[in-house]
XYZ file of C-alpha atoms in Angstrom:
746
model
C 179.491 -42.035 136.921
C 177.334 -45.103 136.219
C 173.650 -44.633 135.238
C 171.678 -46.793 137.576
C 168.250 -45.727 136.582
C 165.438 -48.247 136.542
C 163.149 -47.798 133.556
C 159.621 -48.894 134.325
C 157.416 -50.189 131.517
C 154.316 -52.228 130.977
C 155.114 -55.983 130.903
C 152.662 -56.586 128.015
C 154.253 -53.921 125.858
C 157.715 -55.505 126.276
C 156.256 -58.963 125.416
C 154.446 -57.593 122.487
C 157.540 -55.809 121.008
C 159.786 -58.859 121.784
C 157.482 -61.244 120.129
C 156.921 -59.111 117.083
C 160.744 -58.788 116.760
C 161.149 -62.486 116.966
C 158.396 -63.167 114.528
C 159.827 -60.742 111.962
C 163.273 -62.295 112.424
C 161.948 -65.723 111.718
C 159.770 -64.525 108.704
C 162.504 -62.436 107.042
C 165.769 -64.082 108.063
C 164.974 -67.775 108.283
C 161.849 -69.379 107.111
C 160.654 -67.653 103.874
C 162.514 -67.493 100.491
C 163.253 -64.281 98.648
C 161.213 -63.896 95.496
C 164.302 -62.694 93.541
C 166.507 -65.774 93.906
C 163.969 -68.246 95.389
C 166.349 -69.079 98.290
C 166.026 -69.031 102.057
C 168.936 -67.449 103.938
C 170.417 -70.785 105.010
C 170.436 -71.995 101.374
C 171.884 -68.658 100.100
C 174.587 -68.743 102.589
C 175.540 -72.387 102.034
C 175.829 -71.788 98.265
C 177.866 -68.605 98.811
C 180.135 -70.298 101.206
C 180.828 -73.174 98.736
C 181.469 -70.506 96.043
C 183.970 -68.762 98.406
C 185.690 -72.119 99.255
C 186.154 -72.735 95.620
C 184.161 -76.019 95.643
C 183.184 -75.762 91.962
C 181.564 -78.487 89.778
C 184.882 -79.203 88.068
C 186.887 -79.522 91.281
C 187.035 -82.380 93.825
C 184.256 -82.943 96.367
C 184.724 -81.508 99.908
C 183.429 -82.962 103.125
C 180.010 -81.730 104.019
C 181.129 -81.137 107.589
C 183.708 -78.568 106.252
C 180.995 -76.773 104.364
C 178.591 -76.764 107.297
C 181.178 -75.615 109.703
C 182.438 -72.766 107.545
C 178.865 -71.569 106.714
C 178.007 -71.644 110.500
C 181.162 -69.852 111.470
C 180.945 -67.100 108.919
C 177.300 -66.486 107.894
C 174.616 -68.694 109.603
C 174.834 -68.612 113.412
C 172.332 -71.370 113.974
C 172.363 -75.148 114.498
C 174.591 -77.200 112.325
C 171.767 -79.663 111.637
C 169.612 -76.875 110.010
C 172.493 -76.074 107.605
C 173.239 -79.698 106.812
C 169.424 -80.438 106.297
C 169.326 -77.499 103.736
C 172.397 -78.780 102.020
C 170.887 -82.355 101.814
C 167.708 -81.072 100.304
C 169.541 -79.071 97.651
C 171.058 -82.314 96.460
C 167.887 -84.481 96.311
C 166.484 -84.810 92.805
C 163.346 -86.210 94.073
C 162.514 -83.078 96.061
C 164.034 -80.421 93.882
C 163.273 -80.173 90.153
C 166.706 -78.562 89.709
C 169.218 -79.828 92.328
C 171.732 -77.044 93.190
C 174.403 -79.234 94.880
C 176.160 -82.326 93.593
C 176.246 -84.764 96.440
C 178.640 -87.683 96.847
C 177.645 -90.437 99.399
C 174.434 -91.322 101.063
C 172.155 -88.261 100.805
C 168.953 -90.120 101.669
C 166.276 -91.571 99.374
C 162.678 -91.021 98.342
C 161.341 -93.574 100.817
C 162.425 -91.396 103.880
C 165.810 -92.845 104.767
C 167.899 -89.983 106.064
C 171.257 -88.820 104.840
C 174.522 -90.138 106.399
C 176.240 -87.885 109.008
C 177.951 -84.837 107.521
C 181.348 -86.285 108.403
C 180.833 -89.109 105.863
C 179.194 -87.212 102.886
C 180.948 -84.878 100.371
C 179.574 -82.223 98.066
C 180.300 -79.571 95.445
C 178.332 -77.117 93.363
C 176.304 -78.183 90.375
C 177.309 -76.708 86.995
C 174.077 -74.834 86.763
C 174.463 -73.307 90.185
C 177.734 -71.673 89.109
C 176.549 -70.558 85.784
C 173.018 -69.314 86.682
C 173.256 -68.559 90.412
C 176.752 -67.293 91.225
C 178.315 -66.258 87.954
C 178.298 -62.485 88.185
C 179.037 -62.073 91.915
C 182.459 -60.483 91.142
C 180.796 -57.667 88.983
C 179.072 -55.819 91.866
C 175.590 -56.839 90.696
C 174.058 -57.327 94.142
C 174.491 -55.550 97.426
C 176.788 -57.160 100.110
C 175.744 -56.836 103.762
C 177.771 -57.506 106.922
C 177.440 -60.900 108.451
C 176.224 -61.491 112.066
C 179.405 -60.323 113.650
C 180.439 -57.825 110.961
C 183.674 -59.720 110.198
C 182.657 -60.775 106.789
C 180.387 -59.606 103.916
C 177.694 -61.728 102.336
C 175.292 -61.107 99.383
C 171.915 -59.804 100.249
C 170.608 -61.833 97.323
C 172.255 -64.095 94.713
C 172.197 -62.829 91.117
C 170.064 -65.771 89.918
C 169.213 -65.714 86.235
C 166.146 -67.816 86.298
C 162.938 -67.716 88.380
C 164.171 -70.263 90.908
C 161.198 -69.650 93.300
C 158.994 -71.322 90.719
C 161.410 -73.933 89.335
C 162.472 -75.381 92.672
C 159.412 -74.331 94.721
C 159.839 -73.905 98.489
C 158.296 -74.867 101.695
C 158.719 -73.233 105.182
C 156.863 -72.417 108.416
C 157.352 -68.918 109.888
C 155.446 -67.243 112.793
C 151.768 -66.951 111.849
C 152.345 -67.801 108.160
C 153.770 -70.598 105.984
C 154.872 -70.883 102.381
C 154.260 -73.936 100.105
C 155.250 -73.467 96.447
C 155.265 -76.502 94.083
C 158.176 -77.001 91.720
C 157.732 -76.215 88.043
C 159.360 -77.095 84.703
C 162.411 -75.077 83.881
C 161.692 -74.807 80.105
C 158.056 -73.712 80.776
C 159.000 -71.108 83.357
C 161.696 -69.605 81.077
C 159.296 -69.497 78.228
C 156.734 -67.678 80.399
C 159.395 -65.240 81.587
C 160.332 -64.439 78.022
C 156.594 -63.965 77.144
C 156.236 -61.521 80.047
C 159.331 -59.488 78.950
C 157.932 -59.160 75.444
C 154.475 -58.137 76.708
C 154.050 -56.862 80.303
C 150.330 -56.685 79.878
C 150.122 -60.506 79.356
C 147.352 -62.054 81.570
C 147.748 -65.148 83.794
C 145.622 -67.121 81.443
C 147.951 -66.348 78.646
C 150.984 -67.177 80.812
C 149.564 -70.574 81.447
C 149.962 -71.431 77.793
C 153.534 -71.759 78.798
C 153.369 -72.867 82.404
C 150.826 -75.663 82.168
C 150.953 -76.350 86.037
C 153.343 -77.649 88.647
C 155.916 -80.250 87.430
C 156.832 -82.468 90.440
C 160.043 -84.443 90.356
C 158.157 -87.518 91.394
C 155.802 -87.134 88.298
C 152.078 -88.087 89.024
C 149.003 -86.663 87.626
C 147.469 -83.345 88.557
C 143.617 -83.854 88.213
C 142.084 -80.507 88.744
C 143.375 -78.541 85.724
C 140.466 -76.175 85.670
C 141.271 -74.936 89.110
C 144.860 -73.974 88.345
C 144.096 -70.556 86.817
C 142.462 -69.481 90.046
C 145.454 -70.820 92.010
C 148.027 -69.012 89.816
C 145.977 -65.719 89.944
C 145.687 -65.607 93.700
C 148.752 -67.596 94.750
C 146.719 -69.916 97.011
C 144.610 -72.968 96.489
C 144.674 -76.735 96.453
C 146.238 -78.983 93.850
C 144.970 -82.552 93.705
C 147.543 -85.089 92.646
C 147.439 -88.758 91.950
C 149.979 -91.466 91.522
C 150.343 -93.164 88.156
C 148.921 -96.740 88.118
C 149.519 -99.377 85.354
C 147.881 -102.818 84.928
C 150.101 -105.745 84.097
C 149.107 -109.353 83.430
C 150.337 -111.887 85.882
C 150.494 -115.699 85.877
C 147.298 -117.657 86.361
C 145.053 -115.031 84.702
C 145.653 -112.658 87.632
C 146.429 -108.901 87.204
C 149.016 -106.784 88.948
C 148.378 -103.120 89.801
C 151.706 -101.322 89.499
C 152.210 -97.951 90.910
C 155.108 -96.270 88.856
C 154.759 -92.678 90.054
C 153.606 -91.323 93.384
C 152.124 -87.949 94.500
C 154.823 -85.473 95.521
C 153.251 -85.483 99.085
C 153.945 -89.170 99.580
C 157.677 -88.619 99.554
C 159.474 -90.194 102.692
C 157.771 -92.129 105.382
C 154.412 -91.898 103.583
C 155.455 -94.655 101.142
C 155.750 -97.011 104.074
C 152.463 -95.775 105.463
C 150.788 -96.311 102.092
C 151.927 -99.926 102.104
C 150.558 -100.301 105.671
C 147.283 -98.689 104.652
C 146.837 -101.054 101.675
C 147.595 -104.022 103.929
C 144.984 -102.647 106.474
C 142.331 -102.671 103.803
C 142.802 -106.407 103.445
C 143.045 -106.989 107.181
C 139.841 -105.057 108.016
C 137.949 -106.845 105.127
C 137.413 -103.589 103.288
C 138.539 -105.535 100.234
C 139.186 -109.235 99.508
C 140.887 -108.587 96.109
C 144.407 -108.271 97.453
C 146.628 -111.332 97.205
C 150.052 -109.738 97.985
C 151.707 -106.338 97.979
C 155.468 -105.722 97.425
C 157.637 -102.662 97.003
C 160.064 -103.210 94.138
C 161.278 -99.643 94.057
C 164.982 -99.152 93.226
C 167.356 -96.418 91.908
C 165.569 -96.739 88.494
C 162.287 -95.533 90.020
C 159.145 -96.292 92.046
C 157.566 -99.627 91.471
C 154.873 -100.804 93.978
C 153.142 -104.034 92.872
C 149.742 -105.076 94.242
C 148.746 -108.596 93.174
C 144.875 -108.878 92.719
C 142.632 -111.822 92.500
C 141.406 -113.193 89.148
C 137.864 -111.787 89.438
C 138.906 -108.431 90.908
C 137.193 -105.178 89.600
C 140.434 -103.331 88.799
C 138.816 -99.971 88.169
C 136.857 -100.085 91.458
C 139.867 -101.280 93.426
C 142.008 -98.382 91.995
C 139.298 -95.925 92.958
C 139.381 -97.358 96.519
C 143.111 -96.680 96.695
C 142.475 -93.082 95.567
C 139.737 -92.753 98.236
C 141.270 -94.528 101.271
C 145.061 -93.905 100.843
C 147.423 -91.151 99.875
C 147.690 -92.374 96.275
C 145.448 -89.270 95.739
C 146.271 -86.359 97.799
C 146.067 -82.535 98.040
C 148.983 -80.182 97.757
C 148.118 -76.825 99.529
C 149.500 -74.071 97.527
C 150.519 -70.757 99.298
C 152.928 -68.766 97.130
C 154.362 -66.616 99.951
C 157.779 -65.008 99.612
C 159.763 -61.961 100.708
C 159.289 -59.131 98.274
C 160.793 -55.630 98.924
C 161.620 -56.776 102.532
C 158.173 -57.938 103.526
C 156.202 -61.175 103.155
C 153.694 -61.188 100.360
C 151.466 -63.848 98.726
C 151.977 -63.572 94.841
C 150.437 -65.119 91.860
C 152.311 -66.438 88.805
C 152.509 -63.028 87.069
C 153.678 -61.074 90.114
C 156.479 -63.685 90.744
C 157.567 -63.353 87.050
C 157.417 -59.564 87.214
C 159.681 -59.529 90.344
C 162.090 -61.747 88.637
C 162.214 -59.738 85.371
C 162.649 -56.519 87.360
C 165.576 -58.126 89.216
C 167.083 -59.278 85.936
C 167.043 -55.724 84.674
C 168.557 -54.434 87.894
C 171.340 -57.014 87.864
C 172.015 -56.462 84.062
C 172.089 -52.705 84.596
C 174.600 -52.972 87.386
C 176.605 -55.563 85.493
C 176.930 -53.581 82.311
C 177.566 -50.340 84.127
C 180.444 -52.017 85.848
C 181.751 -53.637 82.541
C 181.390 -50.269 80.762
C 183.432 -48.554 83.497
C 186.206 -51.165 83.077
C 186.200 -50.809 79.274
C 186.403 -47.028 79.508
C 189.414 -47.413 81.805
C 191.028 -49.787 79.356
C 190.161 -47.425 76.457
C 191.954 -44.566 78.247
C 195.048 -46.628 78.918
C 195.170 -48.148 75.337
C 194.835 -44.729 73.732
C 197.626 -43.459 75.945
C 199.809 -46.394 74.966
C 199.023 -46.051 71.208
C 199.873 -42.302 71.409
C 203.040 -43.173 73.374
C 204.166 -45.669 70.606
C 203.864 -42.927 68.043
C 206.150 -40.692 69.939
C 208.350 -43.313 71.670
C 211.607 -41.676 70.840
C 210.507 -38.508 72.621
C 209.329 -40.472 75.561
C 212.577 -42.322 75.857
C 214.423 -39.003 75.759
C 212.154 -37.619 78.577
C 212.858 -40.791 80.695
C 216.570 -40.592 80.068
C 216.674 -36.931 80.854
C 214.580 -37.048 84.095
C 216.163 -37.394 87.545
C 213.208 -39.453 88.951
C 209.804 -40.941 88.257
C 207.912 -37.990 89.510
C 209.791 -35.591 87.190
C 209.092 -37.773 84.192
C 205.480 -38.145 85.215
C 205.063 -34.434 85.621
C 206.263 -33.918 82.086
C 204.014 -36.534 80.679
C 200.828 -35.174 82.434
C 201.316 -31.452 82.873
C 204.103 -30.722 80.265
C 206.682 -29.586 82.917
C 210.080 -29.786 81.365
C 212.176 -28.111 83.992
C 215.160 -30.119 85.108
C 214.921 -32.567 82.203
C 217.858 -32.830 79.754
C 216.744 -32.877 76.146
C 218.919 -33.361 73.019
C 217.248 -30.422 71.219
C 214.934 -27.444 71.669
C 212.423 -29.155 69.355
C 212.212 -32.150 71.746
C 211.536 -29.793 74.678
C 208.793 -27.987 72.803
C 207.132 -31.238 71.862
C 207.454 -32.665 75.361
C 205.607 -29.573 76.800
C 202.683 -30.439 74.645
C 202.130 -34.108 75.558
C 199.407 -33.922 78.207
C 198.706 -37.508 79.037
C 196.197 -38.373 81.662
C 197.282 -39.678 85.283
C 196.362 -43.194 84.264
C 198.000 -43.119 80.883
C 201.216 -41.716 82.394
C 201.275 -44.581 84.898
C 200.753 -47.142 82.132
C 203.509 -45.598 80.000
C 205.974 -45.621 82.940
C 205.118 -49.192 83.753
C 205.217 -50.431 80.087
C 207.858 -53.001 79.279
C 210.166 -52.693 76.286
C 208.915 -55.859 74.480
C 205.569 -53.895 73.973
C 207.474 -51.817 71.301
C 207.668 -54.952 69.078
C 205.650 -54.441 65.870
C 203.295 -57.433 66.634
C 202.641 -56.190 70.131
C 201.812 -52.742 68.801
C 199.435 -54.323 66.287
C 197.820 -56.471 69.131
C 197.383 -53.184 71.211
C 195.521 -51.627 68.215
C 193.359 -54.683 67.835
C 192.621 -54.684 71.547
C 191.572 -51.021 71.294
C 189.169 -51.801 68.457
C 187.674 -54.643 70.518
C 187.336 -52.327 73.593
C 185.633 -49.598 71.443
C 183.150 -52.391 70.142
C 182.500 -53.348 73.734
C 181.868 -49.821 74.814
C 179.450 -49.336 71.906
C 177.646 -52.529 72.812
C 177.488 -51.807 76.490
C 176.202 -48.298 75.978
C 173.550 -49.610 73.649
C 172.472 -52.275 76.148
C 172.211 -49.578 78.924
C 170.587 -46.968 76.771
C 167.955 -49.274 75.201
C 165.678 -51.554 77.169
C 165.129 -53.731 74.044
C 168.825 -54.440 73.791
C 169.077 -55.374 77.508
C 165.920 -57.630 77.194
C 167.553 -59.376 74.238
C 170.759 -60.030 76.232
C 168.606 -61.417 79.178
C 166.595 -63.590 76.741
C 169.805 -64.943 74.984
C 171.148 -66.015 78.469
C 167.721 -67.613 79.331
C 167.745 -69.522 76.005
C 171.323 -70.824 76.747
C 170.336 -72.129 80.163
C 167.121 -73.721 78.676
C 168.957 -75.585 75.910
C 171.684 -76.752 78.442
C 169.485 -77.795 81.353
C 165.916 -78.093 80.137
C 164.054 -81.462 80.352
C 160.687 -82.829 79.506
C 157.726 -82.402 81.788
C 157.285 -85.261 84.284
C 153.816 -84.452 85.775
C 150.772 -84.921 83.671
C 148.001 -82.131 83.838
C 144.457 -83.112 83.301
C 140.914 -82.883 84.452
C 139.832 -86.168 86.032
C 136.516 -87.290 87.426
C 136.033 -87.795 91.088
C 137.092 -91.351 92.004
C 133.866 -93.247 92.509
C 134.368 -96.282 94.838
C 131.438 -98.694 95.284
C 131.932 -100.350 98.657
C 130.807 -103.996 98.619
C 127.831 -104.538 100.954
C 128.704 -106.489 103.955
C 126.192 -109.096 104.994
C 124.938 -108.121 108.448
C 125.506 -110.571 111.234
C 125.670 -110.775 115.016
C 129.134 -110.648 116.505
C 130.701 -110.346 120.048
C 132.841 -107.426 121.069
C 135.796 -108.115 123.397
C 138.074 -105.656 125.096
C 140.681 -106.575 127.786
C 141.817 -104.426 130.701
C 144.675 -103.133 128.583
C 142.421 -101.593 125.925
C 142.998 -104.237 123.194
C 139.709 -104.914 121.234
C 138.499 -107.342 118.737
C 135.360 -109.196 117.636
C 134.406 -112.938 117.289
C 131.381 -114.792 116.006
C 128.602 -115.968 118.239
C 129.529 -119.703 117.996
C 133.061 -119.057 119.154
C 131.786 -116.930 122.031
C 129.271 -119.739 123.191
C 132.075 -122.292 123.116
C 134.351 -120.180 125.273
C 131.966 -118.094 127.332
C 133.673 -118.560 130.748
C 137.121 -117.834 129.471
C 135.952 -114.860 127.495
C 134.498 -113.191 130.465
C 137.380 -114.052 132.675
C 139.928 -112.509 130.376
C 138.015 -109.444 129.180
C 136.746 -106.485 130.879
C 133.961 -105.569 128.291
C 131.959 -108.290 126.439
C 128.754 -107.675 124.655
C 126.896 -108.548 121.436
C 126.652 -106.139 118.534
C 126.188 -106.010 114.743
C 129.249 -106.191 112.379
C 127.731 -103.104 110.597
C 127.243 -101.251 113.904
C 129.302 -98.988 116.046
C 130.903 -99.405 119.553
C 130.659 -96.478 121.943
C 133.438 -95.820 124.507
C 132.905 -93.319 127.313
C 135.942 -91.887 129.166
C 136.529 -90.209 132.457
C 137.048 -86.743 130.608
C 133.346 -86.817 129.497
C 134.236 -87.821 125.867
C 132.417 -90.323 123.807
C 134.569 -92.064 121.122
C 132.919 -94.191 118.456
C 134.486 -97.274 116.617
C 133.089 -98.993 113.555
C 132.815 -102.711 114.415
C 134.169 -103.350 110.938
C 137.349 -101.472 111.819
C 138.278 -104.108 114.474
C 139.889 -107.454 113.665
C 137.421 -110.203 113.394
C 138.756 -113.659 113.696
C 139.748 -116.524 116.016
C 139.315 -116.499 119.758
C 143.075 -116.394 120.577
C 143.903 -113.709 117.975
C 145.305 -110.515 119.482
C 143.194 -107.469 119.226
C 144.267 -103.852 118.325
C 144.643 -101.002 120.805
C 141.527 -98.818 120.911
C 143.829 -95.837 120.359
C 144.657 -97.123 116.779
C 140.965 -97.209 115.554
C 139.605 -94.083 117.435
C 140.491 -90.677 118.826
C 140.824 -92.116 122.300
C 144.123 -91.167 123.974
C 145.154 -93.623 126.669
C 147.837 -91.206 127.865
C 145.368 -88.548 129.100
C 141.983 -90.425 129.566
C 140.582 -93.619 130.945
C 137.791 -95.835 129.575
C 134.810 -95.805 132.000
C 132.199 -97.787 129.982
C 131.750 -99.478 126.582
C 128.431 -100.414 124.826
C 127.072 -101.052 121.410
C 125.236 -98.254 119.644
C 122.275 -100.570 119.241
C 121.908 -101.073 123.048
C 122.169 -97.374 123.706
C 119.515 -96.475 121.214
C 117.103 -98.808 123.078
C 117.765 -97.637 126.674
C 118.651 -94.625 128.863
C 122.191 -93.945 130.278
C 123.061 -92.816 133.823
C 126.167 -90.644 134.393
C 127.696 -90.205 137.794
C 130.858 -87.919 138.526
C 133.304 -87.748 141.318
C 131.659 -84.436 142.565
C 128.336 -86.461 142.801
C 126.673 -84.879 139.738
C 124.093 -87.187 138.299
C 121.911 -87.273 135.132
C 119.989 -89.702 132.897
C 120.319 -89.279 129.131
C 118.314 -90.908 126.397
C 120.776 -93.324 124.643
C 119.529 -92.195 121.261
C 121.491 -88.928 121.713
C 124.784 -90.791 121.391
C 123.936 -92.091 117.845
C 126.299 -89.631 116.181
C 128.337 -89.446 112.933
C 131.390 -87.822 114.396
C 134.234 -90.012 115.798
C 134.330 -87.993 119.028
C 131.719 -85.785 120.865
C 131.185 -84.563 124.478
C 129.054 -87.081 126.178
C 128.520 -84.775 129.257
C 129.507 -81.451 130.609
C 131.821 -81.374 133.538
C 132.531 -78.818 136.228
C 136.089 -77.739 136.770
C 138.057 -80.425 138.562
C 135.499 -83.020 138.048
C 135.574 -86.274 136.065
C 133.233 -89.002 135.079
C 133.168 -91.972 137.731
C 130.425 -94.177 136.328
C 128.389 -94.727 133.164
C 125.599 -97.399 133.132
C 122.870 -98.426 130.687
C 119.587 -98.384 132.561
C 117.606 -101.560 131.567
C 115.437 -102.258 134.634
C 114.195 -100.402 137.753
C 117.098 -99.902 140.131
C 118.151 -98.362 143.309
C 121.336 -96.360 143.163
C 123.851 -96.245 146.022
C 126.452 -93.525 146.079
C 129.578 -94.365 148.109
C 131.819 -91.512 149.251
C 135.436 -91.603 150.037
C 134.886 -90.649 153.663
C 132.441 -93.679 154.106
C 129.060 -92.132 153.501
C 126.437 -94.224 151.651
C 123.340 -92.841 150.129
C 120.650 -95.100 148.646
C 117.532 -93.743 146.724
C 115.490 -94.639 143.642
C 116.911 -94.061 140.178
C 113.685 -92.272 139.277
C 114.769 -89.410 141.394
C 117.542 -88.497 138.760
C 116.060 -86.307 136.117
C 116.559 -86.826 132.421
C 118.829 -84.283 130.752
C 120.508 -83.629 127.466
C 124.031 -84.863 126.800
C 125.330 -81.295 126.902
C 124.025 -80.651 130.477
C 125.905 -80.923 133.740
C 123.253 -82.839 135.633
C 121.973 -82.543 139.316
C 123.692 -83.054 142.561
C 123.116 -86.527 143.827
C 124.782 -86.323 147.332
C 125.816 -83.584 149.734
C 129.493 -84.161 150.181
C 131.595 -82.981 153.097
C 134.698 -80.847 152.641
C 137.339 -82.584 150.680
C 135.009 -85.659 150.083
C 134.174 -87.090 146.730
C 132.436 -90.179 145.325
C 134.483 -93.379 145.270
C 132.002 -95.810 143.873
C 128.512 -96.126 142.418
C 126.366 -99.256 142.929
C 122.972 -100.369 141.348
C 120.722 -102.974 142.824
C 117.485 -104.484 141.596
C 114.573 -103.861 144.125
C 114.434 -107.363 145.441
C 118.121 -108.389 145.055
C 120.314 -108.982 148.110
C 123.641 -107.407 146.770
C 126.560 -107.453 149.072
C 129.824 -105.468 148.916
C 132.889 -105.502 151.060
C 133.950 -102.188 152.512
C 137.157 -101.950 154.606
C 136.782 -105.648 155.556
C 133.093 -105.388 156.393
C 130.298 -106.839 154.354
C 127.442 -104.387 153.566
C 124.120 -105.451 152.254
C 123.279 -102.636 149.840
C 119.354 -102.959 149.964
C 119.539 -102.859 153.765
C 120.910 -99.439 153.853
C 118.559 -96.802 154.967
C 116.516 -95.441 151.994
C 117.168 -91.779 151.522
C 116.496 -89.164 148.963
C 118.633 -87.526 146.232
C 120.748 -84.573 147.440
C 120.986 -85.632 151.077
C 124.136 -86.411 153.041
C 123.499 -90.323 153.406
C 124.620 -92.448 156.370
C 128.074 -93.025 157.719
C 129.092 -96.707 157.845
C 131.238 -97.450 160.879
C 133.916 -100.057 160.551
């Protein structure tokens, strides 16, 4: 009988449990590395799959698509792109201090070009990956767990012999947490690990005699050495890094600024952005020292050349690059990893402790396994040696037995019944043999050539070697010092084989001081067309082309080149732009989109009004919204330092319809969508702060809203066209604020 019961539960509880389960899955099984092997699950599974497929460093490359497909089918049931991306990163020597995979083909470059498709590239394991990451998997040193469909077994962690989490670093975004660990120098990390093994009470400060700081594969200079101790004690902090700059003499007395190393954070598309940022410094007249900029980088390394003018202040220009571009940047450290099945932020000493404990655990399992095998060999060797000493008797037993079981029973239990012996003495001796089960099987399976004198001598030598191994393994397992020495010896071998000199310089550098050259203040004219492209021109150019300027542009006004432009939008935001950030040039030059020089987003807001900060400081500003809310604000309130502030507060469903600078006495005329017009004096609108909603200007009918706002001087005869009818605004009946207005019949 089917169980058709409906279980009622609180929706919020189901959502909470489901989200927590999802979050933990992402944290533990996808985004964060394990502190023991420094690998995320996708990396561990990819390396193990390559090991299983036999794609070793001394064998031919195999197609990346084969590796990705096999990994996805057996161990990692996620998208193939995530597996291939992980494989690609493990081949890139500019991202990893110690690449784990040897790639053949296009695996991308430091400038952000992506790798070729997986069907074109090939890969195999690096030698160090086999020797230091996968070497002892056959010795039962780590636990194996079922894969996602329980058809295969995969290692819970790889038996990595070095602190890979520190050497290669890691980055990953989980749910509610992220990890960002910089790479370090292999030699320094191994030396620190040895120091911790010799003295577990060693302090972080003492460990930093060995680990000077991060060692980025891109080199560069870490400039806040004094802050590193705090970072390595807590596991969090900010590392400030600079690119390396050299000065070269060029032709004609000029100098070239050559960037030979970049900050680690500039890898990828940020190199191209850096070039654009430097070019923008020249375009926006922040500096006039730049003659040319070229990227001469190649496989040999980074080389970005900036040609400077003869009289350029090289030090000041370099400091400007540090201040204005990513040539100086911050690396946010958050050493978060999975430890004992849960995420934990760890300092340098904690990570080394976790790795040392793991090495002892792996070594213990390894030598227990090796000892058990040697004890088995010892038992069999002793049985064969004993058998060689009484070989004539054993041959007599074998010839006299009817079957294997009878002979085995005689060898193990001394049973002689049914066996034909040549003499009583032989039968008595046979009853006293008492071999073990394993020894008896080895004797019965022994080949005759083993009875040759040299073979017997080799057997004795093997036995002596086995006894030496047993003694050594028992000593390693019994004494922690012996095991520590074995681990240290392995670390020294790896260090001598794969160690390299430090690339990143560690120092304390002063804050870059950039003295910005004072710009001579002058009057300019701001232009912005209806598409939102803005630029500035000089007064003379404006005067010569006044009619065309006003015909082609929506906003035209005079301002200072040192001042700011204020842009008001329908969402009630005020965006400010430095006039110096806009291109200044010829009348027919193209401007730049306002989006590019401010926080204005043309996709979700529209420009209502633009004015210079100078004008706003002198006058008051009137706001009118679609729901007929009005207010006057002192323009000085919009003299702000932030790039974006709220210019007014809006009710739900409302938006700004009109913003105007109030320079004279006006009448205001509100025009509604349903054809109502209300005319009253501007003085009736109270002055409010920019954070206020305002007051109601007109009583609107159901579903009605403001369509337009008009302003007229007291004696002007302003005329508008409304649905084909001309209306003289100053002839409309004078009303008062917050009344309904008059209906215009058409």
